[in-house]
Amino acid sequence: IMLPPENLRVMVTFASVLFALVVTGVLSARASNARVTHVVLRMIAGGAFAMTVTYAIGTIFEVPVV
C-alpha cells in the first residue's frame, strides 16, 4: 500500500483487495463444490460495496486516508 504514489494508493488498494477476493472466492468455491462464478461475483460485490461505503463515510467525516 505504501509503494505506489500517494494519489494512486486508494485505487491500488481497492484493486488489490478485489484480486484477493477473487482468489479467495475461487478457492472456497472449489473447496465446497459450489459454482465458482456465483461465489466470486458475490464476494466481489460485497467487498466492493463495503470498501465504497467505508471510503464514503471516511470522506464525509474528513478522516485522512494515509
CSV table of N, CA and C in Angstrom, one decimal:
chain,number,residue,atom,x,y,z
A,1,ILE,N,0.8,-1.2,0.0
A,1,ILE,CA,0.0,0.0,0.0
A,1,ILE,C,0.9,1.3,0.0
A,2,MET,N,2.0,1.2,0.6
A,2,MET,CA,2.9,2.4,0.7
A,2,MET,C,3.8,2.5,-0.6
A,3,LEU,N,3.9,1.6,-1.4
A,3,LEU,CA,4.8,1.7,-2.6
A,3,LEU,C,4.2,2.6,-3.7
A,4,PRO,N,3.0,2.6,-4.1
A,4,PRO,CA,2.5,3.4,-5.2
A,4,PRO,C,2.5,4.9,-4.7
A,5,PRO,N,2.5,5.8,-5.7
A,5,PRO,CA,2.4,7.2,-5.4
A,5,PRO,C,1.1,7.5,-4.6
A,6,GLU,N,1.2,8.5,-3.8
A,6,GLU,CA,0.1,8.8,-2.9
A,6,GLU,C,-1.3,9.0,-3.6
A,7,ASN,N,-1.3,9.6,-4.8
A,7,ASN,CA,-2.5,9.8,-5.5
A,7,ASN,C,-3.1,8.5,-6.0
A,8,LEU,N,-2.4,7.4,-6.0
A,8,LEU,CA,-2.9,6.1,-6.5
A,8,LEU,C,-3.1,5.1,-5.4
A,9,ARG,N,-2.8,5.4,-4.2
A,9,ARG,CA,-2.9,4.4,-3.1
A,9,ARG,C,-4.3,3.8,-2.9
A,10,VAL,N,-5.3,4.6,-3.0
A,10,VAL,CA,-6.6,4.1,-2.8
A,10,VAL,C,-7.0,3.2,-3.9
A,11,MET,N,-6.8,3.6,-5.1
A,11,MET,CA,-7.1,2.7,-6.3
A,11,MET,C,-6.3,1.4,-6.3
A,12,VAL,N,-5.0,1.5,-5.9
A,12,VAL,CA,-4.2,0.2,-5.9
A,12,VAL,C,-4.7,-0.7,-4.8
A,13,THR,N,-5.1,-0.1,-3.6
A,13,THR,CA,-5.6,-0.9,-2.5
A,13,THR,C,-6.9,-1.5,-2.9
A,14,PHE,N,-7.8,-0.8,-3.5
A,14,PHE,CA,-9.1,-1.3,-4.0
A,14,PHE,C,-8.9,-2.5,-4.9
A,15,ALA,N,-8.0,-2.3,-5.9
A,15,ALA,CA,-7.8,-3.4,-6.9
A,15,ALA,C,-7.1,-4.6,-6.3
A,16,SER,N,-6.2,-4.4,-5.3
A,16,SER,CA,-5.5,-5.5,-4.7
A,16,SER,C,-6.5,-6.3,-3.8
A,17,VAL,N,-7.4,-5.6,-3.1
A,17,VAL,CA,-8.4,-6.3,-2.3
A,17,VAL,C,-9.3,-7.1,-3.2
A,18,LEU,N,-9.8,-6.5,-4.3
A,18,LEU,CA,-10.7,-7.2,-5.2
A,18,LEU,C,-10.0,-8.5,-5.8
A,19,PHE,N,-8.7,-8.3,-6.1
A,19,PHE,CA,-8.0,-9.5,-6.6
A,19,PHE,C,-7.9,-10.6,-5.5
A,20,ALA,N,-7.6,-10.2,-4.3
A,20,ALA,CA,-7.6,-11.2,-3.2
A,20,ALA,C,-8.9,-11.8,-3.0
A,21,LEU,N,-10.0,-11.0,-3.2
A,21,LEU,CA,-11.4,-11.6,-3.0
A,21,LEU,C,-11.7,-12.6,-4.1
A,22,VAL,N,-11.2,-12.4,-5.3
A,22,VAL,CA,-11.3,-13.3,-6.4
A,22,VAL,C,-10.6,-14.6,-6.1
A,23,VAL,N,-9.4,-14.5,-5.7
A,23,VAL,CA,-8.6,-15.7,-5.3
A,23,VAL,C,-9.3,-16.5,-4.2
A,24,THR,N,-9.7,-15.8,-3.2
A,24,THR,CA,-10.4,-16.4,-2.0
A,24,THR,C,-11.7,-17.1,-2.5
A,25,GLY,N,-12.4,-16.4,-3.3
A,25,GLY,CA,-13.7,-16.9,-3.8
A,25,GLY,C,-13.5,-18.2,-4.6
A,26,VAL,N,-12.5,-18.2,-5.5
A,26,VAL,CA,-12.3,-19.4,-6.3
A,26,VAL,C,-11.9,-20.6,-5.4
A,27,LEU,N,-11.0,-20.3,-4.5
A,27,LEU,CA,-10.6,-21.4,-3.6
A,27,LEU,C,-11.7,-21.9,-2.7
A,28,SER,N,-12.5,-21.0,-2.2
A,28,SER,CA,-13.6,-21.5,-1.3
A,28,SER,C,-14.7,-22.2,-2.2
A,29,ALA,N,-14.9,-21.7,-3.4
A,29,ALA,CA,-16.0,-22.4,-4.2
A,29,ALA,C,-15.5,-23.8,-4.6
A,30,ARG,N,-14.2,-23.9,-4.9
A,30,ARG,CA,-13.7,-25.3,-5.3
A,30,ARG,C,-13.7,-26.2,-4.1
A,31,ALA,N,-13.4,-25.7,-2.9
A,31,ALA,CA,-13.4,-26.5,-1.7
A,31,ALA,C,-14.8,-27.0,-1.3
A,32,SER,N,-15.8,-26.2,-1.7
A,32,SER,CA,-17.2,-26.5,-1.3
A,32,SER,C,-18.0,-27.0,-2.4
A,33,ASN,N,-17.4,-27.2,-3.6
A,33,ASN,CA,-18.1,-27.7,-4.8
A,33,ASN,C,-19.3,-26.8,-5.2
A,34,ALA,N,-19.1,-25.5,-5.0
A,34,ALA,CA,-20.1,-24.5,-5.4
A,34,ALA,C,-19.7,-23.9,-6.8
A,35,ARG,N,-20.7,-23.2,-7.3
A,35,ARG,CA,-20.4,-22.5,-8.6
A,35,ARG,C,-19.4,-21.4,-8.4
A,36,VAL,N,-18.3,-21.5,-9.1
A,36,VAL,CA,-17.2,-20.5,-8.9
A,36,VAL,C,-17.7,-19.1,-9.3
A,37,THR,N,-18.4,-19.0,-10.4
A,37,THR,CA,-18.8,-17.7,-10.8
A,37,THR,C,-19.7,-17.0,-9.8
A,38,HIS,N,-20.7,-17.7,-9.3
A,38,HIS,CA,-21.6,-17.1,-8.3
A,38,HIS,C,-20.8,-16.7,-7.0
A,39,VAL,N,-20.0,-17.5,-6.5
A,39,VAL,CA,-19.2,-17.2,-5.3
A,39,VAL,C,-18.3,-16.0,-5.5
A,40,VAL,N,-17.6,-16.0,-6.6
A,40,VAL,CA,-16.7,-14.9,-6.9
A,40,VAL,C,-17.5,-13.6,-7.1
A,41,LEU,N,-18.6,-13.6,-7.8
A,41,LEU,CA,-19.3,-12.4,-8.0
A,41,LEU,C,-19.9,-11.9,-6.7
A,42,ARG,N,-20.4,-12.8,-5.9
A,42,ARG,CA,-20.9,-12.4,-4.6
A,42,ARG,C,-19.8,-11.7,-3.7
A,43,MET,N,-18.7,-12.3,-3.7
A,43,MET,CA,-17.6,-11.8,-2.9
A,43,MET,C,-17.1,-10.4,-3.4
A,44,ILE,N,-17.0,-10.3,-4.7
A,44,ILE,CA,-16.6,-9.0,-5.3
A,44,ILE,C,-17.6,-8.0,-5.0
A,45,ALA,N,-18.9,-8.3,-5.2
A,45,ALA,CA,-19.9,-7.3,-5.0
A,45,ALA,C,-19.9,-6.8,-3.5
A,46,GLY,N,-19.9,-7.8,-2.6
A,46,GLY,CA,-19.9,-7.5,-1.2
A,46,GLY,C,-18.7,-6.7,-0.8
A,47,GLY,N,-17.5,-7.1,-1.2
A,47,GLY,CA,-16.3,-6.4,-0.9
A,47,GLY,C,-16.2,-5.0,-1.5
A,48,ALA,N,-16.6,-4.9,-2.7
A,48,ALA,CA,-16.6,-3.5,-3.4
A,48,ALA,C,-17.6,-2.6,-2.7
A,49,PHE,N,-18.7,-3.1,-2.3
A,49,PHE,CA,-19.7,-2.3,-1.6
A,49,PHE,C,-19.2,-1.9,-0.3
A,50,ALA,N,-18.6,-2.8,0.5
A,50,ALA,CA,-18.1,-2.5,1.8
A,50,ALA,C,-17.0,-1.5,1.7
A,51,MET,N,-16.1,-1.6,0.8
A,51,MET,CA,-15.0,-0.6,0.6
A,51,MET,C,-15.5,0.7,0.2
A,52,THR,N,-16.5,0.8,-0.7
A,52,THR,CA,-17.0,2.0,-1.1
A,52,THR,C,-17.7,2.8,0.0
A,53,VAL,N,-18.5,2.0,0.8
A,53,VAL,CA,-19.2,2.6,1.9
A,53,VAL,C,-18.2,3.2,3.0
A,54,THR,N,-17.2,2.4,3.2
A,54,THR,CA,-16.2,2.8,4.2
A,54,THR,C,-15.5,4.0,3.7
A,55,TYR,N,-15.1,4.1,2.4
A,55,TYR,CA,-14.4,5.2,1.9
A,55,TYR,C,-15.3,6.5,1.9
A,56,ALA,N,-16.6,6.3,1.6
A,56,ALA,CA,-17.6,7.4,1.6
A,56,ALA,C,-17.7,8.0,3.0
A,57,ILE,N,-17.9,7.1,4.0
A,57,ILE,CA,-18.0,7.5,5.4
A,57,ILE,C,-16.7,8.3,5.8
A,58,GLY,N,-15.6,7.8,5.5
A,58,GLY,CA,-14.3,8.4,5.8
A,58,GLY,C,-14.2,9.8,5.2
A,59,THR,N,-14.7,9.9,3.9
A,59,THR,CA,-14.7,11.2,3.2
A,59,THR,C,-15.7,12.2,3.9
A,60,ILE,N,-16.8,11.7,4.2
A,60,ILE,CA,-17.8,12.6,4.8
A,60,ILE,C,-17.3,13.2,6.1
A,61,PHE,N,-16.7,12.3,6.9
A,61,PHE,CA,-16.1,12.8,8.2
A,61,PHE,C,-14.7,13.3,8.2
A,62,GLU,N,-14.2,13.5,6.9
A,62,GLU,CA,-12.9,14.0,6.7
A,62,GLU,C,-11.8,13.3,7.4
A,63,VAL,N,-11.8,12.0,7.4
A,63,VAL,CA,-10.8,11.2,8.0
A,63,VAL,C,-9.7,11.0,7.0
A,64,PRO,N,-8.4,11.3,7.4
A,64,PRO,CA,-7.3,11.2,6.4
A,64,PRO,C,-7.1,9.7,6.0
A,65,VAL,N,-6.9,9.6,4.7
A,65,VAL,CA,-6.7,8.2,4.1
A,65,VAL,C,-5.4,7.6,4.5
A,66,VAL,N,-4.3,8.4,4.4
A,66,VAL,CA,-3.0,7.9,4.7
A,66,VAL,C,-2.5,8.5,6.0
